[in-house]
Coordinates of C-alpha atoms and ligand atoms in Angstrom, one line a residue:
M1 CA -237.1 191.6 45.5
N2 CA -235.1 188.8 44.0
K3 CA -234.9 185.2 45.3
R4 CA -231.6 185.9 47.1
N5 CA -232.8 189.0 48.9
I6 CA -236.1 187.3 49.9
I7 CA -234.1 184.5 51.6
L8 CA -231.9 186.8 53.3
V9 CA -234.8 188.7 54.7
T10 CA -236.6 185.7 55.9
A11 CA -233.4 184.4 57.6
A12 CA -232.8 187.8 59.3
A13 CA -236.4 187.8 60.3
A14 CA -236.1 184.4 61.8
I15 CA -232.7 185.1 63.6
L16 CA -234.4 188.2 65.2
F17 CA -237.5 186.1 66.3
V18 CA -235.4 183.5 68.0
L19 CA -233.3 186.1 69.8
Y20 CA -236.2 188.2 70.8
G21 CA -238.3 185.1 71.8
Q22 CA -235.7 183.8 74.1
R23 CA -235.4 187.2 75.7
A24 CA -239.3 187.2 76.2
G25 CA -239.4 183.8 77.4
W26 CA -241.5 182.4 74.5
F27 CA -239.5 179.2 74.3
K28 CA -239.8 176.4 77.0
R29 CA -236.3 176.0 78.6
S30 CA -234.6 172.9 79.4
A31 CA -233.9 172.0 83.1
H32 CA -230.2 173.1 82.7
E33 CA -230.7 176.4 80.6
A34 CA -230.3 179.5 82.6
P35 CA -233.1 182.1 82.2
S36 CA -231.4 184.8 79.8
H37 CA -231.8 187.5 82.8
V38 CA -229.9 185.5 85.3
T39 CA -225.9 185.5 85.0
F40 CA -223.5 183.5 87.3
S41 CA -220.3 185.4 87.7
L42 CA -218.3 185.6 90.7
D43 CA -218.0 189.3 90.6
Q44 CA -221.6 189.3 91.6
I45 CA -220.9 187.9 94.9
K46 CA -217.4 188.9 95.8
N47 CA -218.6 192.2 97.3
K48 CA -221.9 190.8 99.0
K49 CA -222.3 190.3 102.7
N50 CA -224.6 187.7 104.3
L51 CA -223.8 185.1 101.7
V52 CA -224.6 181.4 102.0
D53 CA -223.0 178.8 99.7
I54 CA -226.1 176.3 100.2
A55 CA -229.3 177.7 101.8
V56 CA -231.7 174.8 102.5
I57 CA -235.5 176.1 103.0
G58 CA -237.1 173.2 105.2
S59 CA -235.9 170.7 108.0
G60 CA -237.4 167.5 107.4
P61 CA -235.5 164.6 106.3
A62 CA -234.9 166.0 102.9
G63 CA -233.6 169.4 104.3
W64 CA -231.2 168.0 107.0
S65 CA -230.0 165.3 104.6
A66 CA -229.1 168.1 102.0
G67 CA -227.6 170.0 104.9
L68 CA -225.5 167.0 106.0
Y69 CA -223.9 166.5 102.5
G70 CA -223.8 170.1 101.4
A71 CA -221.9 170.8 104.6
R72 CA -219.6 167.7 104.6
L73 CA -218.6 168.6 101.1
G74 CA -217.1 171.8 102.3
N75 CA -219.9 174.1 101.6
Y76 CA -221.2 177.0 104.0
T77 CA -224.8 175.4 104.4
V78 CA -227.6 177.0 106.4
V79 CA -230.8 174.9 107.2
I80 CA -233.6 177.4 107.7
D81 CA -235.9 175.2 109.5
G82 CA -239.4 176.9 109.0
N83 CA -242.7 176.7 111.0
M84 CA -242.3 173.1 111.8
P85 CA -238.9 172.1 112.8
G86 CA -238.1 168.5 111.9
G87 CA -241.0 168.2 109.4
Q88 CA -243.9 165.7 109.5
L89 CA -241.7 162.9 110.9
T90 CA -242.0 164.9 114.3
R91 CA -245.8 164.4 114.2
T92 CA -245.6 160.7 114.0
S93 CA -245.1 158.5 117.0
F94 CA -242.8 155.7 116.0
I95 CA -241.1 155.1 112.7
E96 CA -240.4 151.4 111.7
N97 CA -239.3 151.9 108.1
W98 CA -236.4 154.3 108.7
P99 CA -233.2 152.4 107.2
G100 CA -230.9 151.0 109.7
L101 CA -233.3 151.5 112.8
S102 CA -235.9 149.0 113.5
R103 CA -237.9 151.4 115.6
V104 CA -237.0 154.9 116.5
R105 CA -239.3 158.1 117.5
G106 CA -239.9 160.4 114.5
Q107 CA -238.8 163.2 116.9
A108 CA -235.4 161.2 117.8
A109 CA -234.6 160.3 114.2
M110 CA -234.8 163.8 113.2
D111 CA -232.9 165.3 116.3
H112 CA -230.3 162.8 115.4
L113 CA -229.9 163.8 111.7
A114 CA -229.7 167.5 112.6
G115 CA -227.2 166.7 115.0
Q116 CA -225.2 165.0 112.4
A117 CA -225.6 167.6 109.9
K118 CA -224.5 170.2 112.5
S119 CA -221.3 168.0 113.3
F120 CA -220.2 168.7 109.8
G121 CA -220.6 172.3 110.1
A122 CA -224.2 172.8 108.9
E123 CA -225.9 175.7 110.6
E124 CA -229.4 176.0 111.8
L125 CA -231.5 179.1 111.3
K126 CA -234.6 179.2 113.5
D127 CA -236.6 181.3 111.2
T128 CA -239.1 180.9 108.5
V129 CA -238.6 182.0 104.8
T130 CA -241.1 184.8 103.5
S131 CA -239.8 185.4 100.2
V132 CA -237.2 184.1 97.6
D133 CA -236.2 186.3 94.6
L134 CA -234.7 184.2 91.6
H135 CA -234.5 187.2 89.4
A136 CA -230.8 187.8 90.1
W137 CA -227.7 185.5 91.3
P138 CA -226.9 185.2 94.2
Y139 CA -230.6 184.5 95.0
T140 CA -232.1 186.7 97.8
I141 CA -233.9 185.0 100.5
K142 CA -236.0 187.0 103.2
T143 CA -237.2 185.9 106.5
E144 CA -239.9 186.5 109.2
D145 CA -237.2 187.9 111.7
G146 CA -236.0 190.3 109.0
H147 CA -233.1 188.6 108.1
T148 CA -231.6 188.8 104.1
L149 CA -229.4 186.1 103.0
Y150 CA -227.9 186.0 99.5
A151 CA -227.8 182.1 98.5
A152 CA -225.5 180.9 95.7
S153 CA -227.5 177.7 95.7
I154 CA -230.8 176.9 97.2
V155 CA -232.1 173.4 98.2
V156 CA -236.1 173.8 98.6
A157 CA -237.3 171.0 100.9
T158 CA -240.5 172.7 102.2
G159 CA -242.4 169.3 102.3
S160 CA -246.2 169.3 102.4
S161 CA -249.2 170.0 104.3
P162 CA -252.3 168.2 105.4
R163 CA -255.3 168.5 103.2
N164 CA -258.6 169.9 104.0
V165 CA -261.9 167.8 103.7
N166 CA -264.0 171.0 102.7
I167 CA -267.1 170.4 104.5
P168 CA -269.1 172.8 106.6
G169 CA -267.9 172.8 110.1
E170 CA -264.3 171.9 109.6
M171 CA -262.8 175.5 109.8
E172 CA -265.5 176.5 112.3
F173 CA -264.1 173.7 114.7
Y174 CA -260.7 173.6 113.8
G175 CA -258.6 173.3 117.1
R176 CA -262.0 172.5 118.9
G177 CA -262.1 168.9 117.9
V178 CA -261.1 169.2 114.4
S179 CA -257.4 168.3 114.3
T180 CA -254.5 167.0 111.8
C181 CA -252.3 165.8 114.6
A182 CA -253.3 162.7 116.8
I183 CA -250.0 162.7 118.4
C184 CA -250.6 166.1 119.7
D185 CA -254.2 165.9 120.6
A186 CA -254.7 162.0 121.4
P187 CA -254.3 162.7 125.3
F188 CA -257.4 164.9 125.2
F189 CA -259.6 162.0 124.0
K190 CA -259.4 159.9 127.1
N191 CA -262.7 157.9 127.2
K192 CA -264.0 160.0 124.5
N193 CA -265.1 159.1 120.9
A194 CA -263.0 160.0 117.7
I195 CA -263.5 160.0 114.0
V196 CA -260.6 159.6 111.6
I197 CA -261.1 160.4 108.1
G198 CA -258.8 158.6 105.3
G199 CA -257.7 155.3 104.0
G200 CA -253.8 155.5 103.9
D201 CA -251.0 155.0 106.4
S202 CA -251.5 158.3 108.1
A203 CA -255.1 157.6 108.8
A204 CA -254.3 154.2 110.3
E205 CA -251.5 155.8 112.3
E206 CA -253.8 158.6 113.6
A207 CA -256.3 156.2 114.6
L208 CA -253.9 153.7 116.4
Q209 CA -252.5 156.9 118.6
L210 CA -256.2 157.6 119.5
A211 CA -256.9 154.2 120.2
V212 CA -254.6 154.1 123.3
Y213 CA -256.9 156.9 124.8
A214 CA -260.2 157.0 123.4
K215 CA -263.2 154.9 124.1
K216 CA -264.0 154.3 120.3
V217 CA -262.2 155.3 117.2
T218 CA -264.2 155.3 113.7
V219 CA -262.3 155.4 110.4
L220 CA -264.1 156.7 107.7
V221 CA -263.0 155.3 104.2
R222 CA -264.4 156.5 101.1
K223 CA -263.6 153.5 98.8
E224 CA -264.4 149.9 99.4
A225 CA -260.9 149.3 101.3
M226 CA -258.0 151.2 102.8
R227 CA -254.9 151.6 100.9
A228 CA -253.0 151.5 104.0
S229 CA -250.1 149.0 104.0
Y230 CA -251.0 145.5 105.1
T231 CA -249.1 145.7 108.3
M232 CA -251.0 148.9 109.4
Q233 CA -254.3 147.4 108.4
Q234 CA -253.6 144.4 110.5
R235 CA -252.9 146.6 113.6
L236 CA -256.1 148.4 113.0
K237 CA -257.9 145.2 113.0
A238 CA -256.2 144.1 116.3
A239 CA -257.3 147.1 118.1
H240 CA -260.6 146.3 120.0
N241 CA -262.0 150.1 119.9
V242 CA -261.3 150.8 116.3
E243 CA -264.3 150.5 113.8
I244 CA -263.7 150.9 109.9
L245 CA -266.5 152.1 107.9
T246 CA -266.0 151.9 104.0
E247 CA -267.8 153.6 101.1
V248 CA -268.8 156.3 103.4
E249 CA -268.3 160.3 103.2
P250 CA -268.3 162.9 105.9
E251 CA -271.0 165.7 105.0
R252 CA -271.1 167.9 107.9
I253 CA -269.5 168.5 111.4
T254 CA -271.5 170.0 114.0
G255 CA -271.1 171.0 117.7
V256 CA -271.6 173.6 120.3
D257 CA -268.3 175.3 121.4
T258 CA -266.5 171.9 120.4
V259 CA -267.1 169.1 118.0
K260 CA -270.3 166.9 118.9
A261 CA -271.3 165.1 115.7
V262 CA -270.4 164.2 112.3
E263 CA -273.0 163.7 109.5
V264 CA -271.9 160.9 107.2
R265 CA -273.4 159.5 103.9
F266 CA -273.1 155.9 102.9
K267 CA -272.5 155.7 99.4
K268 CA -274.1 152.5 98.5
T269 CA -277.5 153.2 100.3
N270 CA -277.3 156.8 100.4
E271 CA -278.4 156.8 103.8
L272 CA -277.4 159.7 106.2
K273 CA -276.3 159.0 109.7
V274 CA -275.1 161.0 112.5
I275 CA -272.2 159.8 114.5
Q276 CA -271.6 161.2 117.9
T277 CA -268.2 162.2 118.4
D278 CA -265.7 164.6 120.3
G279 CA -263.0 164.7 117.6
F280 CA -262.6 164.5 113.9
F281 CA -259.0 163.9 112.7
I282 CA -258.2 164.5 109.0
A283 CA -255.6 162.3 107.4
I284 CA -256.5 162.5 103.7
G285 CA -253.0 163.2 102.3
H286 CA -251.0 166.3 101.5
H287 CA -250.5 169.1 99.3
P288 CA -246.8 170.4 98.5
N289 CA -245.7 173.6 100.3
T290 CA -244.7 175.9 97.1
A291 CA -246.4 179.2 98.0
L292 CA -243.0 180.8 98.1
F293 CA -242.8 179.8 94.4
Q294 CA -246.2 180.5 93.0
G295 CA -246.1 181.9 89.4
S296 CA -242.5 180.9 88.8
Q297 CA -241.3 178.5 86.4
L298 CA -240.5 175.8 89.0
L299 CA -243.8 174.3 89.3
N300 CA -245.6 171.6 87.2
E301 CA -249.2 171.4 86.7
K302 CA -249.9 169.7 89.9
G303 CA -248.2 172.3 91.9
Y304 CA -245.0 170.3 92.8
I305 CA -241.5 171.4 92.1
K306 CA -240.3 169.8 88.7
V307 CA -236.9 168.0 88.8
H308 CA -234.8 167.1 86.1
A309 CA -234.6 163.1 85.6
H310 CA -232.2 161.3 88.0
T311 CA -231.1 164.7 89.7
Q312 CA -232.6 167.2 92.0
E313 CA -232.1 169.9 89.5
T314 CA -235.1 172.3 89.1
T315 CA -235.6 174.5 85.8
M316 CA -233.5 177.2 87.5
P317 CA -229.6 176.8 87.7
G318 CA -228.6 176.5 91.4
I319 CA -232.0 175.9 92.7
F320 CA -232.6 172.3 93.8
A321 CA -235.7 170.5 95.4
A322 CA -235.9 167.5 97.5
G323 CA -238.6 165.5 99.3
D324 CA -242.5 165.8 99.4
V325 CA -242.3 169.2 97.7
E326 CA -241.0 167.5 94.4
D327 CA -241.9 163.8 95.1
D328 CA -245.9 162.8 94.5
L329 CA -245.0 159.2 94.1
Y330 CA -243.3 157.8 96.9
R331 CA -243.7 160.3 99.9
Q332 CA -241.5 158.3 102.3
A333 CA -239.2 159.8 104.7
G334 CA -236.3 157.5 103.5
V335 CA -237.0 158.6 100.0
A336 CA -236.9 162.2 101.0
A337 CA -233.6 161.7 102.8
G338 CA -232.2 160.2 99.5
H339 CA -233.4 162.9 97.6
G340 CA -231.9 165.3 100.1
I341 CA -228.5 163.9 99.9
A342 CA -228.8 164.0 95.8
A343 CA -229.8 167.8 96.4
G344 CA -226.6 168.3 98.6
I345 CA -224.4 166.7 96.0
D346 CA -226.0 168.7 93.1
A347 CA -225.7 171.9 94.8
D348 CA -221.9 171.3 95.5
R349 CA -221.5 170.4 91.8
F350 CA -223.3 173.5 90.8
L351 CA -221.1 175.6 93.0
R352 CA -218.0 174.3 91.9
D353 CA -219.0 174.8 88.3
V354 CA -219.6 178.5 89.0
G355 CA -216.1 178.7 90.7
L356 CA -217.3 178.9 94.3
S357 CA -214.7 176.8 95.9
G358 CA -211.2 176.7 97.1
K359 CA -209.4 180.0 97.2
F360 CA -212.4 182.0 96.3
R361 CA -214.4 180.8 99.3
D362 CA -211.3 181.4 101.4
T363 CA -211.3 184.8 100.4
L364 CA -214.9 185.0 101.2
K365 CA -214.5 183.8 104.7
K366 CA -211.7 186.1 105.4
G367 CA -213.8 189.0 104.4
K368 CA -216.3 187.8 106.6
A369 CA -218.9 187.7 103.8
Y370 CA -220.8 184.7 105.2
F371 CA -224.1 185.2 107.0
S372 CA -223.6 184.8 110.7
D373 CA -226.5 186.3 112.3
F374 CA -228.3 183.5 114.1
Y375 CA -229.2 185.2 117.2
V376 CA -233.0 185.9 117.8
E377 CA -233.8 187.9 120.9
R378 CA -235.6 185.7 123.4
A379 CA -236.6 185.7 127.2
E380 CA -236.9 182.8 129.4
I381 CA -240.4 182.1 130.5
A382 CA -241.5 181.0 134.1
T383 CA -243.6 177.8 134.3
L384 CA -247.0 177.8 135.9
P385 CA -247.3 174.4 137.7
S386 CA -250.9 174.4 138.9
L387 CA -254.2 176.0 139.2
A388 CA -253.4 177.2 142.7
A389 CA -250.3 179.0 141.3
F390 CA -252.5 180.6 138.5
N391 CA -255.1 181.6 141.3
E392 CA -252.2 183.1 143.2
Q393 CA -250.2 184.9 140.2
I394 CA -253.0 185.7 137.5
A395 CA -256.7 185.2 138.5
N396 CA -257.1 188.6 140.3
K397 CA -254.3 190.6 139.1
K398 CA -254.0 193.6 137.1
G399 CA -252.1 193.4 133.9
I400 CA -251.8 191.1 130.6
F401 CA -250.9 187.5 131.2
V402 CA -250.2 185.1 128.4
L403 CA -250.3 181.5 129.0
D404 CA -248.8 179.0 126.4
F405 CA -250.1 175.4 126.9
A406 CA -247.8 172.7 125.5
G407 CA -247.3 169.0 125.6
K408 CA -244.0 167.0 125.8
N409 CA -244.6 165.3 122.6
C410 CA -246.2 167.9 120.6
P411 CA -244.0 169.2 117.6
S412 CA -246.0 172.1 117.1
C413 CA -245.6 173.1 120.8
K414 CA -241.8 173.1 120.4
A415 CA -242.2 175.3 117.2
M416 CA -244.3 177.6 119.3
L417 CA -242.1 177.9 122.3
P418 CA -239.4 180.1 120.5
V419 CA -242.1 182.3 119.2
V420 CA -243.6 182.9 122.4
E421 CA -240.0 183.3 123.9
S422 CA -239.2 186.1 121.5
A423 CA -242.6 187.7 122.3
A424 CA -241.5 187.6 125.9
S425 CA -238.5 189.6 124.9
R426 CA -240.2 192.1 122.8
Y427 CA -243.3 192.7 125.0
A428 CA -241.1 192.7 128.3
G429 CA -242.9 195.2 130.6
K430 CA -246.1 195.2 128.8
M431 CA -247.2 191.7 129.4
T432 CA -246.1 188.6 131.3
F433 CA -245.5 185.2 129.9
F434 CA -245.8 181.8 131.4
K435 CA -245.6 178.1 129.9
V436 CA -247.9 175.6 131.1
D437 CA -246.9 171.7 130.8
I438 CA -250.4 169.9 130.2
D439 CA -249.2 166.7 132.0
E440 CA -248.0 168.8 135.0
A441 CA -250.7 171.3 135.6
K442 CA -253.8 169.0 134.8
D443 CA -256.1 170.8 137.2
L444 CA -255.5 174.1 135.4
V445 CA -256.0 172.5 131.9
M446 CA -259.5 171.2 133.3
S447 CA -260.4 174.4 134.9
L448 CA -259.7 176.5 131.9
K449 CA -261.0 173.9 129.5
V450 CA -258.0 173.7 127.2
P451 CA -259.0 171.5 124.0
K452 CA -255.7 171.0 122.4
V453 CA -252.1 172.2 122.3
P454 CA -250.4 174.4 121.6
Y455 CA -253.0 176.7 123.0
I456 CA -252.5 180.2 124.1
I457 CA -255.0 182.0 126.4
V458 CA -254.5 185.9 127.2
F459 CA -255.9 187.2 130.4
K460 CA -256.3 190.8 131.1
D461 CA -256.9 192.2 134.3
G462 CA -258.2 188.8 135.4
V463 CA -260.5 188.2 132.6
R464 CA -259.9 185.9 129.5
V465 CA -259.6 188.2 126.7
A466 CA -258.4 185.9 123.8
F467 CA -257.3 182.5 123.1
F468 CA -255.2 181.1 120.0
N469 CA -255.0 177.6 118.5
G470 CA -252.0 175.7 116.9
A471 CA -248.4 177.0 116.3
M472 CA -248.3 180.5 114.6
S473 CA -245.3 182.5 113.0
R474 CA -243.8 185.5 114.8
T475 CA -245.4 187.9 112.6
E476 CA -249.0 186.4 113.3
F477 CA -248.5 186.2 116.9
F478 CA -247.0 189.6 117.5
G479 CA -250.2 190.9 115.4
H480 CA -252.7 189.2 117.8
L481 CA -250.7 190.8 120.9
N482 CA -250.4 194.2 119.1
A483 CA -254.2 193.9 118.7
I484 CA -254.6 193.1 122.6
L485 CA -252.3 196.1 123.4
S486 CA -254.1 198.6 121.1
Q487 CA -257.5 197.6 122.9
E488 CA -256.3 199.3 126.2
Ligands
LIG1 P1 -252.2 158.8 101.0 O1 -252.3 159.7 99.6 O2 -251.5 157.5 101.0 O3 -253.8 158.5 101.4 C1 -254.8 159.3 101.5 C2 -256.2 158.7 101.8 O4 -257.0 159.7 102.2 C3 -256.5 157.7 100.7 O5 -257.2 156.6 101.3 C4 -257.4 158.6 100.0 O6 -258.6 157.7 99.6 C5 -258.3 159.4 101.2 N1 -258.7 160.6 100.8 C6 -258.3 161.6 99.8 N2 -259.2 162.7 99.8 C7 -260.1 162.3 100.3 C8 -261.2 162.8 100.8 N3 -261.6 164.0 100.3 N4 -262.3 162.4 101.4 C9 -262.0 161.1 102.1 N5 -260.9 160.5 101.9 C10 -259.9 160.9 101.1 O7 -251.7 159.8 102.2 P2 -251.0 159.4 103.6 O8 -251.0 160.8 104.3 O9 -251.9 158.4 104.3 O10 -249.6 158.9 103.3 C11 -248.8 159.5 102.4 C12 -247.6 158.6 102.3 O11 -246.8 158.5 103.5 C13 -247.7 157.3 101.6 O12 -246.8 156.9 101.1 C14 -247.7 156.5 103.2 O13 -247.3 155.1 103.0 C15 -246.7 157.3 103.9 N6 -247.0 157.1 105.5 C16 -246.1 156.1 106.1 C17 -246.4 155.7 107.2 C18 -245.9 154.5 108.0 O14 -245.3 153.9 107.1 N7 -245.8 154.3 109.1 C19 -247.3 156.7 108.2 C20 -247.9 157.7 107.4 C21 -247.7 157.9 106.0 P3 -258.6 156.8 98.3 O15 -257.6 155.6 98.7 O16 -259.8 156.6 98.0 O17 -257.8 157.7 97.1

């Protein structure tokens, strides 16, 4: 082969290598580069049904802010609210650092934000996403209630979940003294002792909520000092019934039925001490909720969704992320809201870039191409007001009775109620459902030894046959009820 032929063959081989490598995904893509298998032509959506311009997954400050901007910019925007409607803010009491408001309840702030987004046309789907298919555009979203939505763009705002300590007893006593939500469970600690683990603002917040009810609250901090803000630390110091132990780590949670004690090791002296307690509250930070995207190119090495500098764009065109699912630095509700706003604007720009606006959108609207099936079958549930009512209607009666214990300030109870209501519709005639307000039916709560909320107890022919802790998805709850029915 002469020199010229060698050059030609080498050049041809290099071109083939690059072309094949791109198809096979050998080369790292930039944030804006579409994967070669995904194309973005309006032909791909013109005959689709159940379309959404912007699907927002998650309903915390980031999700509803994206919903607010997405809808206000004229896009058909659906916020799919997930297992904790309103997100983590609904689990705190008051917020004092939400810009523009000096003091507001977490739940009220989120209700207001959701209402504001809805006033501009954002829709809420009370459902949980089970899968997202990113292999073809429009992207396919499937939900727990069996909906399939085709999304021209997606804002991932799934937030984060509390981390576990991973010590013996933690899982065994979860919901029976071990908790991650003081606002839900603090009222059960009247004149009792509680331990809080963690040194950040969340731990301080949990301890202060518990201190209102508990005899004594002990905060376990692993370093020499807490990292909570100065203001929060000052408040803890001012609380007469809060003790802070530093350089200490829990080793084991023990109990009988419920938590009775925690073994802790003092790091400096290596001394092991047993602290008698009725509760162990975990507040040691969070991990991002990215299970839907495991194995995809969206995640960084820490498991957060990667976003491109100064935007909320991810490595996939049309997919944006906002809030705690992408932010491991600030983790503030206000920052999440700001990122949600940016994501809403980014999504709008993307939609305009692909031509999904103006006349084309009008054609879709006329052709009823947009998703509109927000109805979830539900039945109203009667309230059981007292122990006397329980004795009269359930204690000695044949049949299956499901009791849903809930508190007024408990966000997971709010999330659980629609699940129980749809079960009441689906299992009508097979079992009877009641809701119980723990502040109203105190005698029933005491008599049945309800340890926390939300809490479900199932009675069959007057006998307690099952109980379940915490909020559950429809699939999970229906699974439990089917198992009880199959025992007949
Ligand atoms: P942080 O990450 O701020 O704090 C976590 C704490 O848990 C740290 O003290 C850490 O210890 C400790 N920790 C982590 N792992 C373990 C372990 N295995 N054993 C024992 N201790 C452990 O999380 P937060 O949830 O407290 O806060 C998250 C963000 O939310 C922060 O930015 C915070 O400011 C904000 N926030 C604000 C509130 C407010 O303004 N009112 C309320 C709640 C949260 P170490 O210090 O040794 O790393």
